Coordinates of N, CA, C and O in Angstrom, one line a residue:
M1 N 83.4 26.2 32.7 CA 82.5 27.4 32.5 C 81.8 27.6 33.8 O 81.2 26.7 34.4
S2 N 81.7 28.9 34.2 CA 81.0 29.2 35.4 C 79.8 30.0 35.1 O 79.7 30.7 34.0
R3 N 78.8 30.0 36.0 CA 77.6 30.8 35.8 C 77.3 31.4 37.1 O 77.6 30.9 38.2
S4 N 76.6 32.6 37.1 CA 76.2 33.2 38.3 C 75.1 32.4 39.0 O 74.3 31.8 38.3
P5 N 74.9 32.5 40.3 CA 73.8 31.8 40.9 C 72.5 32.1 40.4 O 71.5 31.4 40.5
S6 N 72.3 33.4 39.9 CA 71.0 33.8 39.4 C 70.7 33.4 37.9 O 69.6 33.6 37.5
S7 N 71.7 32.8 37.3 CA 71.5 32.4 35.9 C 70.6 31.2 35.8 O 70.7 30.3 36.6
P8 N 69.6 31.2 34.8 CA 68.7 30.0 34.7 C 69.5 28.8 34.3 O 70.5 28.9 33.5
V9 N 69.1 27.7 34.7 CA 69.7 26.4 34.3 C 69.1 25.9 33.1 O 67.8 25.8 33.0
Q10 N 69.8 25.7 32.0 CA 69.3 25.2 30.7 C 69.4 23.7 30.8 O 70.4 23.2 31.1
R11 N 68.3 23.0 30.4 CA 68.3 21.6 30.4 C 67.4 21.1 29.3 O 66.5 21.8 28.9
P12 N 67.7 19.9 28.7 CA 66.9 19.4 27.7 C 65.5 19.1 28.2 O 65.3 18.8 29.3
A13 N 64.5 19.2 27.3 CA 63.1 19.0 27.7 C 62.6 17.7 27.0 O 63.1 17.4 25.9
P14 N 61.7 17.1 27.7 CA 61.1 15.9 27.1 C 60.2 16.2 25.9 O 59.7 17.3 25.8
P15 N 60.1 15.3 24.9 CA 59.2 15.6 23.8 C 57.7 15.6 24.1 O 57.3 14.9 25.0
T16 N 57.0 16.4 23.4 CA 55.5 16.3 23.5 C 55.1 15.9 22.1 O 55.3 16.6 21.1
P17 N 54.4 14.8 21.9 CA 54.2 14.2 20.6 C 53.3 15.0 19.7 O 53.7 15.3 18.5
T18 N 52.1 15.5 20.1 CA 51.2 16.1 19.2 C 50.5 17.3 19.8 O 50.1 17.2 20.9
S19 N 50.4 18.4 19.0 CA 49.6 19.5 19.4 C 48.3 19.6 18.5 O 48.4 19.4 17.3
W20 N 47.2 19.7 19.1 CA 45.9 19.8 18.4 C 45.4 21.2 18.4 O 45.5 21.9 19.4
F21 N 44.9 21.6 17.2 CA 44.4 23.0 17.1 C 42.9 23.0 17.1 O 42.3 21.9 16.9
T22 N 42.3 24.1 17.3 CA 40.8 24.2 17.5 C 40.1 23.8 16.2 O 38.9 23.5 16.3
D23 N 40.8 23.9 15.1 CA 40.1 23.5 13.8 C 40.2 22.0 13.6 O 39.8 21.5 12.5
G24 N 40.8 21.2 14.5 CA 40.9 19.8 14.4 C 42.2 19.3 13.7 O 42.5 18.1 13.7
S25 N 43.0 20.3 13.2 CA 44.3 19.9 12.6 C 45.3 19.7 13.8 O 45.0 20.0 14.9
K26 N 46.5 19.2 13.4 CA 47.5 18.9 14.4 C 48.9 19.1 13.8 O 49.1 19.3 12.6
A27 N 49.9 19.1 14.7 CA 51.3 19.2 14.4 C 52.1 18.4 15.4 O 51.6 18.3 16.6
D28 N 53.2 18.0 15.0 CA 54.2 17.4 16.0 C 54.9 18.5 16.7 O 55.3 19.5 16.1
E29 N 55.0 18.4 18.0 CA 55.6 19.4 18.8 C 56.8 18.8 19.6 O 56.6 17.7 20.1
R30 N 57.9 19.5 19.7 CA 59.0 19.0 20.5 C 59.5 20.2 21.3 O 59.9 21.3 20.7
L31 N 59.6 20.1 22.6 CA 60.2 21.1 23.5 C 61.7 21.0 23.3 O 62.2 19.9 23.3
T32 N 62.3 22.1 23.0 CA 63.8 22.1 22.8 C 64.6 22.7 23.9 O 65.7 22.4 24.0
E33 N 64.0 23.6 24.7 CA 64.7 24.2 25.8 C 63.7 24.6 26.9 O 62.6 24.9 26.6
I34 N 64.1 24.5 28.1 CA 63.4 25.0 29.2 C 64.4 25.8 30.1 O 65.4 25.3 30.5
A35 N 64.0 27.1 30.3 CA 64.8 27.9 31.3 C 63.8 28.1 32.5 O 62.9 28.9 32.4
E36 N 64.0 27.2 33.5 CA 63.0 27.2 34.6 C 62.8 28.6 35.2 O 63.7 29.3 35.5
G37 N 61.5 28.9 35.3 CA 61.1 30.2 35.8 C 61.2 31.3 34.9 O 60.8 32.5 35.2
H38 N 61.7 31.1 33.6 CA 61.9 32.2 32.7 C 61.3 32.0 31.3 O 61.0 32.9 30.6
G39 N 61.2 30.7 30.9 CA 60.6 30.5 29.6 C 61.0 29.2 29.0 O 61.5 28.3 29.6
F40 N 60.6 29.0 27.7 CA 60.9 27.8 27.0 C 60.9 28.0 25.5 O 60.4 29.0 25.0
A41 N 61.4 27.0 24.8 CA 61.3 27.0 23.3 C 60.8 25.7 22.8 O 61.0 24.7 23.5
H42 N 60.1 25.7 21.7 CA 59.6 24.5 21.1 C 59.6 24.6 19.6 O 59.7 25.7 19.0
E43 N 59.5 23.4 19.0 CA 59.4 23.4 17.5 C 58.2 22.6 17.1 O 57.8 21.6 17.7
L44 N 57.5 23.1 16.1 CA 56.4 22.4 15.5 C 56.7 22.0 14.1 O 57.3 22.8 13.3
S45 N 56.2 20.8 13.6 CA 56.4 20.4 12.3 C 55.3 19.4 12.0 O 54.5 19.0 12.9
G46 N 55.2 18.9 10.8 CA 54.2 17.9 10.4 C 52.8 18.4 10.5 O 51.9 17.7 10.9
F47 N 52.6 19.6 10.1 CA 51.3 20.3 10.1 C 50.3 19.5 9.2 O 50.7 19.0 8.2
T48 N 49.0 19.4 9.7 CA 48.0 18.8 8.8 C 47.0 19.9 8.3 O 46.1 19.5 7.6
N49 N 47.3 21.2 8.5 CA 46.5 22.2 8.0 C 47.2 23.0 6.9 O 48.2 22.4 6.3
V50 N 46.8 24.2 6.6 CA 47.4 24.9 5.4 C 48.9 25.2 5.6 O 49.6 25.3 4.7
L51 N 49.3 25.2 6.9 CA 50.8 25.4 7.1 C 51.7 24.3 6.5 O 52.8 24.6 6.2
A52 N 51.1 23.2 6.3 CA 51.9 22.1 5.6 C 52.3 22.5 4.2 O 53.3 22.0 3.7
K53 N 51.6 23.4 3.6 CA 51.9 23.8 2.2 C 52.8 25.1 2.2 O 53.2 25.5 1.2
L54 N 53.0 25.7 3.4 CA 53.8 26.9 3.5 C 55.1 26.8 4.2 O 56.0 27.5 3.9
T55 N 55.2 25.9 5.2 CA 56.4 25.8 6.0 C 56.8 24.4 6.4 O 56.0 23.5 6.5
S56 N 58.1 24.2 6.5 CA 58.6 22.9 7.0 C 58.6 22.8 8.5 O 58.7 21.7 9.0
G57 N 58.5 23.9 9.2 CA 58.4 23.9 10.6 C 58.5 25.3 11.2 O 58.7 26.3 10.5
V58 N 58.3 25.3 12.5 CA 58.2 26.6 13.2 C 58.9 26.4 14.5 O 58.8 25.4 15.2
R59 N 59.7 27.4 14.9 CA 60.3 27.5 16.3 C 59.6 28.6 17.0 O 59.6 29.7 16.6
G60 N 59.1 28.2 18.2 CA 58.5 29.2 19.1 C 59.3 29.4 20.3 O 59.9 28.5 20.8
E61 N 59.4 30.6 20.8 CA 60.0 30.9 22.1 C 59.1 31.8 23.0 O 58.5 32.7 22.5
W62 N 59.0 31.4 24.2 CA 58.3 32.1 25.2 C 59.2 32.6 26.3 O 60.0 31.8 26.7
S63 N 59.0 33.8 26.8 CA 59.8 34.2 27.9 C 58.8 35.0 28.9 O 57.9 35.6 28.4
F64 N 59.0 34.9 30.2 CA 58.2 35.5 31.2 C 59.1 36.2 32.1 O 60.0 35.7 32.8
L65 N 58.9 37.6 32.2 CA 59.8 38.4 33.0 C 58.9 39.3 34.0 O 57.9 39.8 33.6
P66 N 59.4 39.4 35.2 CA 58.7 40.2 36.1 C 58.5 41.7 35.6 O 59.5 42.2 35.0
D67 N 57.4 42.3 35.8 CA 57.1 43.6 35.3 C 56.2 44.3 36.3 O 55.0 44.1 36.3
G68 N 56.8 45.0 37.3 CA 56.0 45.7 38.3 C 55.3 44.6 39.2 O 55.9 43.7 39.7
T69 N 54.0 44.7 39.2 CA 53.2 43.7 40.0 C 52.7 42.5 39.1 O 52.0 41.6 39.6
G70 N 53.1 42.5 37.8 CA 52.7 41.5 36.9 C 53.8 40.8 36.2 O 55.0 40.8 36.7
T71 N 53.6 40.3 35.0 CA 54.6 39.6 34.2 C 54.5 40.1 32.8 O 53.4 40.2 32.2
S72 N 55.6 40.3 32.2 CA 55.7 40.6 30.8 C 55.9 39.3 30.0 O 56.8 38.5 30.4
I73 N 55.1 39.0 29.1 CA 55.2 37.8 28.3 C 55.6 38.1 26.9 O 55.1 39.0 26.2
R74 N 56.7 37.4 26.4 CA 57.2 37.6 25.1 C 57.0 36.3 24.3 O 57.5 35.2 24.8
W75 N 56.4 36.3 23.2 CA 56.1 35.1 22.4 C 56.5 35.3 21.0 O 56.0 36.2 20.3
T76 N 57.5 34.6 20.5 CA 58.0 34.8 19.1 C 58.0 33.5 18.4 O 58.1 32.4 19.0
Y77 N 57.8 33.6 17.1 CA 57.8 32.4 16.2 C 58.7 32.7 15.0 O 58.6 33.8 14.5
D78 N 59.4 31.7 14.6 CA 60.3 31.8 13.4 C 59.8 30.7 12.5 O 60.0 29.5 12.8
F79 N 59.2 31.0 11.4 CA 58.7 30.1 10.4 C 59.8 29.7 9.4 O 60.6 30.6 8.9
R80 N 60.0 28.4 9.0 CA 60.9 28.0 8.0 C 60.1 27.7 6.7 O 59.5 26.7 6.6
P81 N 60.0 28.7 5.8 CA 59.2 28.6 4.7 C 59.7 27.5 3.7 O 60.9 27.3 3.5
L82 N 58.7 26.9 3.0 CA 59.1 26.0 1.9 C 59.5 26.8 0.7 O 59.2 28.0 0.7
P83 N 60.3 26.2 -0.2 CA 60.7 27.0 -1.4 C 59.6 27.7 -2.1 O 58.5 27.2 -2.3
G84 N 59.8 29.0 -2.3 CA 58.8 29.8 -3.0 C 57.7 30.3 -2.2 O 56.8 31.0 -2.7
R85 N 57.7 30.0 -0.9 CA 56.5 30.4 0.0 C 56.8 31.5 0.9 O 55.9 32.0 1.6
R86 N 58.1 32.0 1.0 CA 58.5 33.0 1.9 C 57.6 34.3 1.8 O 57.1 34.9 2.7
W87 N 57.2 34.7 0.5 CA 56.4 35.9 0.3 C 55.0 35.7 0.9 O 54.5 36.7 1.4
I88 N 54.5 34.5 0.9 CA 53.2 34.3 1.6 C 53.2 34.5 3.1 O 52.4 35.1 3.7
L89 N 54.3 33.9 3.7 CA 54.4 34.0 5.1 C 54.8 35.4 5.6 O 54.3 35.8 6.6
A90 N 55.6 36.1 4.8 CA 56.0 37.4 5.1 C 54.9 38.5 4.8 O 54.9 39.6 5.4
G91 N 54.0 38.1 3.9 CA 52.9 39.1 3.5 C 51.6 38.8 4.1 O 51.3 39.1 5.3
P92 N 50.7 38.1 3.4 CA 49.3 37.9 3.8 C 49.2 37.1 5.1 O 48.5 37.4 6.0
F93 N 50.0 36.1 5.2 CA 50.0 35.2 6.4 C 50.4 35.9 7.7 O 49.8 35.7 8.8
K94 N 51.4 36.8 7.6 CA 51.9 37.5 8.7 C 50.8 38.3 9.5 O 50.7 38.2 10.7
Q95 N 49.9 39.0 8.7 CA 48.9 39.7 9.4 C 47.9 38.8 10.1 O 47.4 39.1 11.2
L96 N 47.6 37.7 9.5 CA 46.7 36.7 10.1 C 47.3 36.1 11.4 O 46.6 36.0 12.4
W97 N 48.6 35.9 11.3 CA 49.3 35.3 12.5 C 49.4 36.3 13.6 O 49.2 35.9 14.8
I98 N 49.6 37.5 13.3 CA 49.7 38.6 14.4 C 48.3 38.6 15.1 O 48.2 38.7 16.3
R99 N 47.2 38.6 14.3 CA 45.9 38.6 14.9 C 45.7 37.4 15.8 O 45.1 37.5 16.9
Y100 N 46.1 36.2 15.3 CA 45.9 35.0 16.0 C 46.7 35.1 17.4 O 46.2 34.7 18.4
M101 N 48.0 35.5 17.3 CA 48.8 35.6 18.5 C 48.2 36.5 19.5 O 48.2 36.2 20.7
R102 N 47.7 37.6 19.1 CA 47.1 38.6 20.1 C 45.9 38.0 20.7 O 45.7 38.1 22.0
A103 N 45.0 37.3 20.0 CA 43.8 36.7 20.5 C 44.2 35.6 21.4 O 43.6 35.4 22.5
A104 N 45.1 34.7 21.0 CA 45.5 33.6 21.9 C 46.2 34.0 23.2 O 45.8 33.5 24.2
L105 N 47.0 35.0 23.1 CA 47.6 35.5 24.4 C 46.6 36.2 25.3 O 46.6 35.9 26.5
T106 N 45.6 36.9 24.7 CA 44.6 37.5 25.5 C 43.8 36.4 26.2 O 43.5 36.5 27.4
R107 N 43.5 35.3 25.5 CA 42.7 34.2 26.1 C 43.6 33.5 27.2 O 43.0 33.2 28.2
M108 N 44.9 33.3 27.0 CA 45.7 32.7 28.0 C 45.7 33.5 29.2 O 45.7 33.0 30.3
V109 N 45.9 34.8 29.1 CA 45.9 35.7 30.3 C 44.6 35.6 31.0 O 44.5 35.5 32.3
T110 N 43.5 35.6 30.3 CA 42.1 35.4 30.9 C 42.0 34.1 31.7 O 41.6 34.1 32.9
V111 N 42.5 33.0 31.1 CA 42.5 31.7 31.8 C 43.3 31.8 33.1 O 42.9 31.3 34.1
V112 N 44.5 32.3 33.0 CA 45.4 32.4 34.2 C 44.7 33.2 35.3 O 44.7 32.9 36.5
Q113 N 44.1 34.4 34.9 CA 43.5 35.3 35.9 C 42.3 34.6 36.5 O 42.0 34.9 37.7
E114 N 41.6 33.8 35.8 CA 40.4 33.1 36.3 C 40.7 31.8 37.0 O 39.8 31.3 37.6
T115 N 41.9 31.4 37.0 CA 42.3 30.1 37.7 C 42.5 30.4 39.1 O 43.2 31.3 39.5
P116 N 41.9 29.6 40.0 CA 42.1 29.8 41.5 C 43.6 29.8 41.8 O 44.4 29.0 41.3
K117 N 44.0 30.7 42.7 CA 45.4 30.8 43.1 C 46.0 29.6 43.6 O 47.2 29.3 43.4
D118 N 45.2 28.7 44.3 CA 45.8 27.5 44.9 C 46.2 26.5 43.7 O 47.2 25.8 43.9
I119 N 45.5 26.6 42.6 CA 45.9 25.7 41.5 C 47.1 26.3 40.8 O 48.0 25.5 40.3
M120 N 47.3 27.6 40.8 CA 48.4 28.2 40.1 C 49.7 28.2 41.0 O 50.8 28.5 40.6
G121 N 49.5 27.7 42.2 CA 50.7 27.6 43.1 C 51.1 28.9 43.8 O 52.2 29.1 44.1
E122 N 50.2 29.8 43.9 CA 50.5 31.1 44.5 C 50.1 31.1 45.9 O 49.3 30.5 46.4

């Protein structure tokens, strides 16, 4: 199999044991893919908050693409609902999650913009 020189190299990523949330809850996190310079994918499971009653796990994917003088960030999540819980995730939870994602992404952009360029490697 050949690939073009500009294609990102896919390689396995090391595991990250635990992610802590601002409410004190946690989940097990595992990086599943890294496309250097382009994005990554990860899975979360073993939630200790309300998600433990709704989903067996979540797969998240992040991608970063040049966009003019900035970067376009795409962040998607795929929830694996527990039996009989799909309607909760697709209905009431979805709206809360969208609000959370927008707020989190806004905060991340602010942190990056406020971080000195020498720390960011620019």
